[in-house]
Amino acid sequence: MDHDVPTTREIRALPPAAALLTGGLLTLIGLTWDVQWHTDVGPDTFFTLPHLFLYAGSAVSGLASLTAVLMTTAARRAGRPTDPAVGGAPVGVFGRVFTAPLGYLVAGCGAASFLLYGLWDQWWHGLYGFDAVIDSPPHIGLLTSVMATLVGTVVVFAAAVDQRWGRIGAIVSLAVLAAFSTITVVAFETISRPVNAVHVAMAGLMVLIVATGAAFTRFGGVLVAAALAVVQAVSWWFSPWAAEVYADAVGLPLRDYVDGVPVMPALMPMVLIPAALLVHPLLTARARWAPALAGAVAGALVAGLQVVQNSIVYDFPTPAVSRLLPTALAGAVLGLLAGHAGTRLGGALRHAKGFPTDESEAS
């Protein structure tokens, strides 16, 4: 039930949750900017402005998580009730030395992992030089750490499912997570035969996230796809513009072959909204087999049509249907599993704060 007047619970829960999501958005800005920089300008140094956005976003998320954990621990030690709607069910850490809300625990671990991978990345560049690729081992670790932080962010907002801002925040967090997943799957680009592993992996993650949203709240899958489209539209304009402006500011030229196509936004599947609308009735059906079937259909569409999207964006001939079918079929298989798993995850998110107790109902 929504409330017109903010409750004590909302006052406690919203600020740290908003800080956590802000950190994720800052990191997303830095990532789209950095990927475009590597494509349009080239190798860089460790302390560039896009990198500062990346690390500042992770720092904001980490500090927000740490603050929430310390406040929850202090309340527990003082004998005050802890509200599981503030970040999720409380979890004892290090033999209950600390008490951490589930969402902030996951997000904080992701932020800490990001710091460790950042140190590895600095060592990697010192050993091999400053590279211009996204799929180096420390880079993949950095991106996976951010995704872990975003998973925690989703849990934090899902714990406030009774509030409108909680549901909206969970949808936005899922969309940001989907945006990050599009660049993480580049790690599979060396596997291209007989299927395009990048497109199959992307389809699986997209179906997983859309199905999670659909099971979490009404029209959640469609809303996640729509929110991702907004992220894609904004970053489509922002990333090439930011790369060019920053290059001019530091006196570096753009590469001769720059075509103006935004790299990371072009990876985000444009077919996701139609796919989510098409399978929405199945994702919300009561039949146990329906989510899996929905995932198979959506997975086939996303995986099979991604190369068509690329041919339009980058202006090259569209491959024959016979070459698209193996990737579409592999996407359907992975999508089937993702549709089932996503539905289970969405249902679990609705219970992120655990089951009601006398303590958790206190405001």
mmCIF file of C-alpha atoms in Angstrom:
data_model
loop_
_atom_site.group_PDB
_atom_site.id
_atom_site.type_symbol
_atom_site.label_atom_id
_atom_site.label_comp_id
_atom_site.label_asym_id
_atom_site.label_seq_id
_atom_site.Cartn_x
_atom_site.Cartn_y
_atom_site.Cartn_z
ATOM 1 C CA MET A 1 0.000 0.000 0.000
ATOM 2 C CA ASP A 2 1.329 3.463 -0.954
ATOM 3 C CA HIS A 3 1.363 6.319 1.507
ATOM 4 C CA ASP A 4 0.885 10.010 0.670
ATOM 5 C CA VAL A 5 2.762 11.142 3.771
ATOM 6 C CA PRO A 6 6.351 9.836 4.219
ATOM 7 C CA THR A 7 6.617 7.412 7.112
ATOM 8 C CA THR A 8 9.553 6.942 9.470
ATOM 9 C CA ARG A 9 10.444 3.843 7.469
ATOM 10 C CA GLU A 10 10.655 5.877 4.233
ATOM 11 C CA ILE A 11 12.780 8.566 5.861
ATOM 12 C CA ARG A 12 15.250 5.900 7.028
ATOM 13 C CA ALA A 13 15.254 3.862 3.833
ATOM 14 C CA LEU A 14 15.221 6.319 0.936
ATOM 15 C CA PRO A 15 18.448 8.389 1.369
ATOM 16 C CA PRO A 16 20.940 5.474 1.449
ATOM 17 C CA ALA A 17 19.039 3.701 -1.335
ATOM 18 C CA ALA A 18 19.145 6.853 -3.473
ATOM 19 C CA ALA A 19 22.890 7.222 -2.808
ATOM 20 C CA LEU A 20 23.428 3.602 -3.848
ATOM 21 C CA LEU A 21 21.567 4.090 -7.133
ATOM 22 C CA THR A 22 23.379 7.388 -7.761
ATOM 23 C CA GLY A 23 26.670 5.518 -7.491
ATOM 24 C CA GLY A 24 25.489 3.000 -10.070
ATOM 25 C CA LEU A 25 24.422 5.754 -12.472
ATOM 26 C CA LEU A 26 27.769 7.546 -12.083
ATOM 27 C CA THR A 27 29.580 4.320 -12.906
ATOM 28 C CA LEU A 28 27.350 3.769 -15.950
ATOM 29 C CA ILE A 29 28.150 7.284 -17.209
ATOM 30 C CA GLY A 30 31.842 6.616 -16.755
ATOM 31 C CA LEU A 31 31.640 3.256 -18.530
ATOM 32 C CA THR A 32 29.797 4.476 -21.638
ATOM 33 C CA TRP A 33 32.208 7.402 -21.820
ATOM 34 C CA ASP A 34 35.316 5.238 -21.334
ATOM 35 C CA VAL A 35 34.298 2.641 -23.926
ATOM 36 C CA GLN A 36 33.683 5.404 -26.470
ATOM 37 C CA TRP A 37 36.986 7.041 -25.558
ATOM 38 C CA HIS A 38 38.926 3.852 -26.265
ATOM 39 C CA THR A 39 37.233 3.557 -29.662
ATOM 40 C CA ASP A 40 37.354 7.175 -30.822
ATOM 41 C CA VAL A 41 40.621 8.352 -29.231
ATOM 42 C CA GLY A 42 42.637 5.335 -28.133
ATOM 43 C CA PRO A 43 44.814 4.322 -25.181
ATOM 44 C CA ASP A 44 44.661 6.444 -22.085
ATOM 45 C CA THR A 45 46.104 6.834 -18.620
ATOM 46 C CA PHE A 46 44.725 5.463 -15.385
ATOM 47 C CA PHE A 47 43.533 8.874 -14.158
ATOM 48 C CA THR A 48 41.208 10.032 -16.948
ATOM 49 C CA LEU A 49 37.890 11.744 -16.355
ATOM 50 C CA PRO A 50 35.829 8.696 -17.468
ATOM 51 C CA HIS A 51 37.850 6.537 -15.065
ATOM 52 C CA LEU A 52 37.189 9.003 -12.258
ATOM 53 C CA PHE A 53 33.446 8.663 -12.876
ATOM 54 C CA LEU A 54 33.803 4.881 -12.778
ATOM 55 C CA TYR A 55 35.689 4.859 -9.495
ATOM 56 C CA ALA A 56 33.690 7.695 -7.922
ATOM 57 C CA GLY A 57 30.456 5.805 -8.603
ATOM 58 C CA SER A 58 31.789 2.661 -6.985
ATOM 59 C CA ALA A 59 33.071 4.705 -4.033
ATOM 60 C CA VAL A 60 29.659 6.326 -3.521
ATOM 61 C CA SER A 61 27.983 2.906 -3.602
ATOM 62 C CA GLY A 62 30.552 1.457 -1.209
ATOM 63 C CA LEU A 63 30.250 4.310 1.280
ATOM 64 C CA ALA A 64 26.445 4.148 1.175
ATOM 65 C CA SER A 65 26.590 0.405 1.872
ATOM 66 C CA LEU A 66 29.114 0.818 4.678
ATOM 67 C CA THR A 67 27.019 3.546 6.301
ATOM 68 C CA ALA A 68 23.887 1.397 6.186
ATOM 69 C CA VAL A 69 25.734 -1.584 7.665
ATOM 70 C CA LEU A 70 27.245 0.456 10.513
ATOM 71 C CA MET A 71 23.901 2.108 11.321
ATOM 72 C CA THR A 72 22.142 -1.263 11.366
ATOM 73 C CA THR A 73 24.889 -2.753 13.539
ATOM 74 C CA ALA A 74 24.691 0.159 15.994
ATOM 75 C CA ALA A 75 20.908 -0.150 16.207
ATOM 76 C CA ARG A 76 21.135 -3.884 16.845
ATOM 77 C CA ARG A 77 23.724 -3.471 19.588
ATOM 78 C CA ALA A 78 21.643 -0.749 21.231
ATOM 79 C CA GLY A 79 18.669 -3.109 21.334
ATOM 80 C CA ARG A 80 16.631 -1.090 18.841
ATOM 81 C CA PRO A 81 14.529 -2.998 16.295
ATOM 82 C CA THR A 82 15.964 -3.255 12.773
ATOM 83 C CA ASP A 83 13.561 -2.711 9.916
ATOM 84 C CA PRO A 84 14.098 -5.283 7.134
ATOM 85 C CA ALA A 85 12.379 -2.899 4.689
ATOM 86 C CA VAL A 86 15.534 -0.773 4.950
ATOM 87 C CA GLY A 87 17.817 -2.684 2.615
ATOM 88 C CA GLY A 88 16.482 -6.172 3.162
ATOM 89 C CA ALA A 89 16.575 -8.837 5.828
ATOM 90 C CA PRO A 90 19.431 -8.359 8.354
ATOM 91 C CA VAL A 91 22.346 -10.778 8.018
ATOM 92 C CA GLY A 92 24.992 -11.494 10.653
ATOM 93 C CA VAL A 93 28.540 -10.974 9.374
ATOM 94 C CA PHE A 94 31.794 -12.249 10.945
ATOM 95 C CA GLY A 95 29.986 -14.153 13.651
ATOM 96 C CA ARG A 96 27.406 -11.371 14.102
ATOM 97 C CA VAL A 97 30.080 -8.782 14.813
ATOM 98 C CA PHE A 98 28.240 -6.754 12.192
ATOM 99 C CA THR A 99 24.595 -6.818 11.148
ATOM 100 C CA ALA A 100 24.119 -5.982 7.485
ATOM 101 C CA PRO A 101 20.911 -5.538 5.483
ATOM 102 C CA LEU A 102 21.069 -8.118 2.689
ATOM 103 C CA GLY A 103 21.030 -5.624 -0.189
ATOM 104 C CA TYR A 104 23.737 -3.426 1.276
ATOM 105 C CA LEU A 105 25.854 -6.471 2.080
ATOM 106 C CA VAL A 106 25.795 -7.607 -1.558
ATOM 107 C CA ALA A 107 26.341 -4.072 -2.869
ATOM 108 C CA GLY A 108 29.185 -3.429 -0.438
ATOM 109 C CA CYS A 109 30.951 -6.674 -1.351
ATOM 110 C CA GLY A 110 30.693 -5.690 -5.016
ATOM 111 C CA ALA A 111 32.196 -2.269 -4.283
ATOM 112 C CA ALA A 112 35.051 -3.824 -2.300
ATOM 113 C CA SER A 113 35.700 -6.287 -5.120
ATOM 114 C CA PHE A 114 35.765 -3.369 -7.569
ATOM 115 C CA LEU A 115 38.572 -1.777 -5.531
ATOM 116 C CA LEU A 116 40.613 -4.979 -5.598
ATOM 117 C CA TYR A 117 40.163 -5.404 -9.343
ATOM 118 C CA GLY A 118 41.100 -1.734 -9.755
ATOM 119 C CA LEU A 119 44.436 -2.424 -8.088
ATOM 120 C CA TRP A 120 44.908 -5.414 -10.404
ATOM 121 C CA ASP A 121 44.052 -3.208 -13.385
ATOM 122 C CA GLN A 122 46.689 -0.671 -12.333
ATOM 123 C CA TRP A 123 49.289 -3.456 -12.046
ATOM 124 C CA TRP A 124 48.162 -4.932 -15.394
ATOM 125 C CA HIS A 125 48.656 -1.619 -17.186
ATOM 126 C CA GLY A 126 52.008 -1.101 -15.505
ATOM 127 C CA LEU A 127 53.130 -4.507 -16.766
ATOM 128 C CA TYR A 128 51.647 -4.555 -20.271
ATOM 129 C CA GLY A 129 51.066 -0.881 -21.017
ATOM 130 C CA PHE A 130 47.826 1.012 -21.384
ATOM 131 C CA ASP A 131 45.571 -1.019 -23.633
ATOM 132 C CA ALA A 132 42.517 -0.113 -25.658
ATOM 133 C CA VAL A 133 40.439 -3.251 -25.089
ATOM 134 C CA ILE A 134 37.503 -3.872 -22.777
ATOM 135 C CA ASP A 135 37.862 -7.625 -22.334
ATOM 136 C CA SER A 136 41.117 -7.839 -20.376
ATOM 137 C CA PRO A 137 40.846 -9.976 -17.190
ATOM 138 C CA PRO A 138 40.887 -7.041 -14.739
ATOM 139 C CA HIS A 139 38.349 -5.132 -16.836
ATOM 140 C CA ILE A 140 35.921 -8.050 -16.820
ATOM 141 C CA GLY A 141 36.446 -8.340 -13.070
ATOM 142 C CA LEU A 142 35.709 -4.639 -12.628
ATOM 143 C CA LEU A 143 32.512 -4.872 -14.651
ATOM 144 C CA THR A 144 31.358 -8.012 -12.860
ATOM 145 C CA SER A 145 31.950 -6.270 -9.526
ATOM 146 C CA VAL A 146 29.757 -3.374 -10.620
ATOM 147 C CA MET A 147 27.049 -5.822 -11.630
ATOM 148 C CA ALA A 148 27.222 -7.352 -8.137
ATOM 149 C CA THR A 149 26.783 -3.881 -6.654
ATOM 150 C CA LEU A 150 23.767 -3.323 -8.893
ATOM 151 C CA VAL A 151 22.261 -6.656 -7.827
ATOM 152 C CA GLY A 152 22.524 -5.406 -4.254
ATOM 153 C CA THR A 153 20.905 -2.124 -5.324
ATOM 154 C CA VAL A 154 17.976 -4.035 -6.793
ATOM 155 C CA VAL A 155 17.549 -5.922 -3.502
ATOM 156 C CA VAL A 156 17.679 -2.676 -1.493
ATOM 157 C CA PHE A 157 14.836 -1.125 -3.481
ATOM 158 C CA ALA A 158 12.906 -4.401 -3.674
ATOM 159 C CA ALA A 159 12.842 -4.497 0.129
ATOM 160 C CA ALA A 160 10.656 -1.370 -0.091
ATOM 161 C CA VAL A 161 8.213 -3.076 -2.468
ATOM 162 C CA ASP A 162 5.304 -1.634 -0.473
ATOM 163 C CA GLN A 163 6.380 1.869 -1.526
ATOM 164 C CA ARG A 164 6.089 3.319 -5.029
ATOM 165 C CA TRP A 165 9.672 4.613 -4.917
ATOM 166 C CA GLY A 166 10.865 1.125 -4.026
ATOM 167 C CA ARG A 167 9.244 -0.422 -7.082
ATOM 168 C CA ILE A 168 10.457 2.371 -9.363
ATOM 169 C CA GLY A 169 13.984 2.141 -7.973
ATOM 170 C CA ALA A 170 14.054 -1.629 -8.488
ATOM 171 C CA ILE A 171 12.978 -1.237 -12.138
ATOM 172 C CA VAL A 172 15.585 1.466 -12.794
ATOM 173 C CA SER A 173 18.282 -0.607 -11.075
ATOM 174 C CA LEU A 174 17.374 -3.639 -13.201
ATOM 175 C CA ALA A 175 17.640 -1.494 -16.339
ATOM 176 C CA VAL A 176 21.079 -0.198 -15.328
ATOM 177 C CA LEU A 177 22.109 -3.792 -14.613
ATOM 178 C CA ALA A 178 20.928 -4.770 -18.102
ATOM 179 C CA ALA A 179 22.970 -1.924 -19.614
ATOM 180 C CA PHE A 180 26.101 -3.141 -17.841
ATOM 181 C CA SER A 181 25.535 -6.722 -18.940
ATOM 182 C CA THR A 182 25.763 -5.730 -22.617
ATOM 183 C CA ILE A 183 29.438 -4.839 -22.279
ATOM 184 C CA THR A 184 30.336 -7.682 -19.925
ATOM 185 C CA VAL A 185 29.349 -10.338 -22.481
ATOM 186 C CA VAL A 186 32.025 -9.002 -24.841
ATOM 187 C CA ALA A 187 34.281 -11.417 -22.948
ATOM 188 C CA PHE A 188 32.765 -14.145 -25.184
ATOM 189 C CA GLU A 189 33.589 -12.452 -28.501
ATOM 190 C CA THR A 190 36.311 -14.957 -29.383
ATOM 191 C CA ILE A 191 33.596 -17.634 -29.638
ATOM 192 C CA SER A 192 31.775 -16.942 -32.896
ATOM 193 C CA ARG A 193 31.261 -20.353 -34.506
ATOM 194 C CA PRO A 194 28.840 -21.983 -35.001
ATOM 195 C CA VAL A 195 26.918 -19.452 -32.890
ATOM 196 C CA ASN A 196 27.646 -15.882 -31.845
ATOM 197 C CA ALA A 197 28.325 -16.389 -28.148
ATOM 198 C CA VAL A 198 28.146 -12.659 -27.368
ATOM 199 C CA HIS A 199 24.596 -12.416 -28.703
ATOM 200 C CA VAL A 200 23.520 -15.631 -26.988
ATOM 201 C CA ALA A 201 24.942 -14.556 -23.624
ATOM 202 C CA MET A 202 23.357 -11.123 -23.990
ATOM 203 C CA ALA A 203 19.992 -12.688 -24.790
ATOM 204 C CA GLY A 204 20.201 -14.901 -21.719
ATOM 205 C CA LEU A 205 20.977 -11.993 -19.399
ATOM 206 C CA MET A 206 18.317 -9.759 -20.946
ATOM 207 C CA VAL A 207 15.642 -12.441 -20.600
ATOM 208 C CA LEU A 208 16.742 -13.123 -17.020
ATOM 209 C CA ILE A 209 16.419 -9.432 -16.084
ATOM 210 C CA VAL A 210 13.127 -8.866 -17.935
ATOM 211 C CA ALA A 211 11.590 -12.002 -16.393
ATOM 212 C CA THR A 212 12.760 -10.872 -12.955
ATOM 213 C CA GLY A 213 11.054 -7.514 -13.437
ATOM 214 C CA ALA A 214 7.862 -9.147 -14.694
ATOM 215 C CA ALA A 215 7.649 -11.396 -11.643
ATOM 216 C CA PHE A 216 8.500 -8.557 -9.268
ATOM 217 C CA THR A 217 5.790 -6.068 -10.178
ATOM 218 C CA ARG A 218 2.976 -5.575 -12.676
ATOM 219 C CA PHE A 219 4.306 -4.892 -16.200
ATOM 220 C CA GLY A 220 7.779 -4.962 -14.660
ATOM 221 C CA GLY A 221 9.355 -6.704 -17.646
ATOM 222 C CA VAL A 222 8.045 -4.140 -20.110
ATOM 223 C CA LEU A 223 9.052 -1.300 -17.782
ATOM 224 C CA VAL A 224 12.610 -2.662 -17.500
ATOM 225 C CA ALA A 225 12.852 -2.825 -21.301
ATOM 226 C CA ALA A 226 11.491 0.722 -21.587
ATOM 227 C CA ALA A 227 13.924 2.028 -18.952
ATOM 228 C CA LEU A 228 16.813 0.388 -20.818
ATOM 229 C CA ALA A 229 15.634 2.122 -24.000
ATOM 230 C CA VAL A 230 15.840 5.464 -22.160
ATOM 231 C CA VAL A 231 19.380 4.639 -21.015
ATOM 232 C CA GLN A 232 20.243 3.705 -24.595
ATOM 233 C CA ALA A 233 18.806 6.926 -26.039
ATOM 234 C CA VAL A 234 20.597 9.188 -23.551
ATOM 235 C CA SER A 235 23.946 7.402 -23.847
ATOM 236 C CA TRP A 236 23.616 7.274 -27.653
ATOM 237 C CA TRP A 237 23.926 11.046 -27.631
ATOM 238 C CA PHE A 238 26.186 11.413 -24.600
ATOM 239 C CA SER A 239 29.082 9.019 -25.182
ATOM 240 C CA PRO A 240 30.337 10.297 -28.602
ATOM 241 C CA TRP A 241 29.797 13.897 -27.518
ATOM 242 C CA ALA A 242 31.659 13.455 -24.224
ATOM 243 C CA ALA A 243 34.564 11.633 -25.896
ATOM 244 C CA GLU A 244 35.001 14.416 -28.475
ATOM 245 C CA VAL A 245 34.696 17.264 -25.959
ATOM 246 C CA TYR A 246 37.166 15.638 -23.567
ATOM 247 C CA ALA A 247 39.622 14.900 -26.390
ATOM 248 C CA ASP A 248 39.519 18.567 -27.420
ATOM 249 C CA ALA A 249 40.031 19.637 -23.802
ATOM 250 C CA VAL A 250 43.203 17.562 -23.375
ATOM 251 C CA GLY A 251 44.535 18.243 -26.879
ATOM 252 C CA LEU A 252 44.152 14.773 -28.382
ATOM 253 C CA PRO A 253 42.829 14.081 -31.901
ATOM 254 C CA LEU A 254 40.045 11.683 -32.790
ATOM 255 C CA ARG A 255 40.986 8.667 -34.860
ATOM 256 C CA ASP A 256 40.587 9.034 -38.630
ATOM 257 C CA TYR A 257 38.071 6.201 -38.958
ATOM 258 C CA VAL A 258 35.636 7.413 -36.268
ATOM 259 C CA ASP A 259 32.136 6.818 -37.607
ATOM 260 C CA GLY A 260 30.173 8.482 -34.809
ATOM 261 C CA VAL A 261 28.418 5.251 -33.758
ATOM 262 C CA PRO A 262 28.149 5.036 -29.948
ATOM 263 C CA VAL A 263 29.762 1.719 -29.070
ATOM 264 C CA MET A 264 28.085 0.658 -25.842
ATOM 265 C CA PRO A 265 24.558 1.942 -26.655
ATOM 266 C CA ALA A 266 24.740 0.099 -29.986
ATOM 267 C CA LEU A 267 25.177 -3.161 -28.056
ATOM 268 C CA MET A 268 21.872 -2.712 -26.201
ATOM 269 C CA PRO A 269 19.163 -4.726 -28.007
ATOM 270 C CA MET A 270 16.543 -2.500 -29.625
ATOM 271 C CA VAL A 271 14.156 -5.421 -29.984
ATOM 272 C CA LEU A 272 13.783 -5.811 -26.216
ATOM 273 C CA ILE A 273 10.605 -3.706 -25.861
ATOM 274 C CA PRO A 274 8.697 -5.602 -28.613
ATOM 275 C CA ALA A 275 9.995 -8.886 -27.195
ATOM 276 C CA ALA A 276 8.911 -7.961 -23.658
ATOM 277 C CA LEU A 277 5.458 -6.917 -24.880
ATOM 278 C CA LEU A 278 5.101 -10.127 -26.894
ATOM 279 C CA VAL A 279 5.934 -12.471 -24.015
ATOM 280 C CA HIS A 280 4.302 -10.430 -21.222
ATOM 281 C CA PRO A 281 1.120 -12.576 -21.181
ATOM 282 C CA LEU A 282 3.230 -15.717 -20.827
ATOM 283 C CA LEU A 283 5.482 -14.242 -18.131
ATOM 284 C CA THR A 284 2.444 -13.375 -16.032
ATOM 285 C CA ALA A 285 0.496 -16.572 -16.729
ATOM 286 C CA ARG A 286 -0.100 -19.044 -13.920
ATOM 287 C CA ALA A 287 0.979 -22.106 -15.904
ATOM 288 C CA ARG A 288 4.327 -23.337 -14.609
ATOM 289 C CA TRP A 289 5.705 -23.831 -18.112
ATOM 290 C CA ALA A 290 4.713 -20.366 -19.369
ATOM 291 C CA PRO A 291 7.749 -18.334 -18.134
ATOM 292 C CA ALA A 292 10.149 -20.854 -19.684
ATOM 293 C CA LEU A 293 8.308 -20.655 -23.017
ATOM 294 C CA ALA A 294 8.323 -16.861 -22.808
ATOM 295 C CA GLY A 295 12.055 -16.914 -22.172
ATOM 296 C CA ALA A 296 12.663 -19.182 -25.154
ATOM 297 C CA VAL A 297 10.720 -16.874 -27.487
ATOM 298 C CA ALA A 298 12.365 -13.706 -26.168
ATOM 299 C CA GLY A 299 15.817 -15.318 -26.162
ATOM 300 C CA ALA A 300 15.478 -16.371 -29.792
ATOM 301 C CA LEU A 301 14.361 -12.889 -30.824
ATOM 302 C CA VAL A 302 17.114 -11.028 -28.974
ATOM 303 C CA ALA A 303 19.924 -13.375 -30.015
ATOM 304 C CA GLY A 304 18.778 -13.821 -33.605
ATOM 305 C CA LEU A 305 18.000 -10.177 -34.372
ATOM 306 C CA GLN A 306 21.054 -8.614 -32.728
ATOM 307 C CA VAL A 307 23.136 -9.136 -35.864
ATOM 308 C CA VAL A 308 20.363 -7.502 -37.884
ATOM 309 C CA GLN A 309 20.566 -4.503 -35.543
ATOM 310 C CA ASN A 310 24.329 -4.399 -36.041
ATOM 311 C CA SER A 311 23.960 -4.512 -39.819
ATOM 312 C CA ILE A 312 21.647 -1.502 -39.696
ATOM 313 C CA VAL A 313 23.751 0.498 -37.232
ATOM 314 C CA TYR A 314 27.101 -0.241 -38.881
ATOM 315 C CA ASP A 315 25.752 -0.428 -42.466
ATOM 316 C CA PHE A 316 26.827 -3.875 -43.591
ATOM 317 C CA PRO A 317 24.829 -6.591 -45.390
ATOM 318 C CA THR A 318 22.494 -8.633 -43.239
ATOM 319 C CA PRO A 319 23.551 -12.306 -43.107
ATOM 320 C CA ALA A 320 21.260 -14.956 -44.533
ATOM 321 C CA VAL A 321 18.585 -16.409 -42.279
ATOM 322 C CA SER A 322 20.376 -19.758 -42.315
ATOM 323 C CA ARG A 323 23.342 -18.113 -40.573
ATOM 324 C CA LEU A 324 21.095 -16.506 -37.961
ATOM 325 C CA LEU A 325 19.240 -19.681 -37.008
ATOM 326 C CA PRO A 326 21.972 -21.405 -34.919
ATOM 327 C CA THR A 327 22.410 -18.283 -32.780
ATOM 328 C CA ALA A 328 18.626 -17.857 -32.451
ATOM 329 C CA LEU A 329 18.205 -21.495 -31.392
ATOM 330 C CA ALA A 330 21.005 -21.217 -28.834
ATOM 331 C CA GLY A 331 19.375 -18.017 -27.567
ATOM 332 C CA ALA A 332 16.075 -19.877 -27.235
ATOM 333 C CA VAL A 333 17.670 -22.637 -25.137
ATOM 334 C CA LEU A 334 19.427 -20.197 -22.823
ATOM 335 C CA GLY A 335 16.335 -17.979 -22.756
ATOM 336 C CA LEU A 336 14.194 -20.922 -21.663
ATOM 337 C CA LEU A 337 16.400 -21.398 -18.605
ATOM 338 C CA ALA A 338 16.615 -17.631 -17.997
ATOM 339 C CA GLY A 339 12.839 -17.201 -18.172
ATOM 340 C CA HIS A 340 12.337 -19.839 -15.502
ATOM 341 C CA ALA A 341 15.163 -18.534 -13.302
ATOM 342 C CA GLY A 342 14.113 -14.901 -13.699
ATOM 343 C CA THR A 343 10.571 -15.663 -12.591
ATOM 344 C CA ARG A 344 11.902 -17.344 -9.469
ATOM 345 C CA LEU A 345 14.239 -14.414 -8.778
ATOM 346 C CA GLY A 346 11.442 -11.882 -9.214
ATOM 347 C CA GLY A 347 9.319 -13.772 -6.722
ATOM 348 C CA ALA A 348 12.230 -13.882 -4.293
ATOM 349 C CA LEU A 349 12.695 -10.120 -4.644
ATOM 350 C CA ARG A 350 9.181 -9.578 -3.363
ATOM 351 C CA HIS A 351 10.363 -11.176 -0.121
ATOM 352 C CA ALA A 352 13.715 -9.350 0.044
ATOM 353 C CA LYS A 353 12.816 -7.996 3.476
ATOM 354 C CA GLY A 354 11.986 -11.489 4.731
ATOM 355 C CA PHE A 355 8.714 -12.468 6.312
ATOM 356 C CA PRO A 356 6.929 -10.092 8.711
ATOM 357 C CA THR A 357 7.888 -10.255 12.369
ATOM 358 C CA ASP A 358 6.920 -8.116 15.283
ATOM 359 C CA GLU A 359 10.319 -6.443 15.083
ATOM 360 C CA SER A 360 10.147 -5.719 11.338
ATOM 361 C CA GLU A 361 6.735 -4.129 11.616
ATOM 362 C CA ALA A 362 8.024 -1.470 13.988
ATOM 363 C CA SER A 363 8.256 1.997 12.511
#
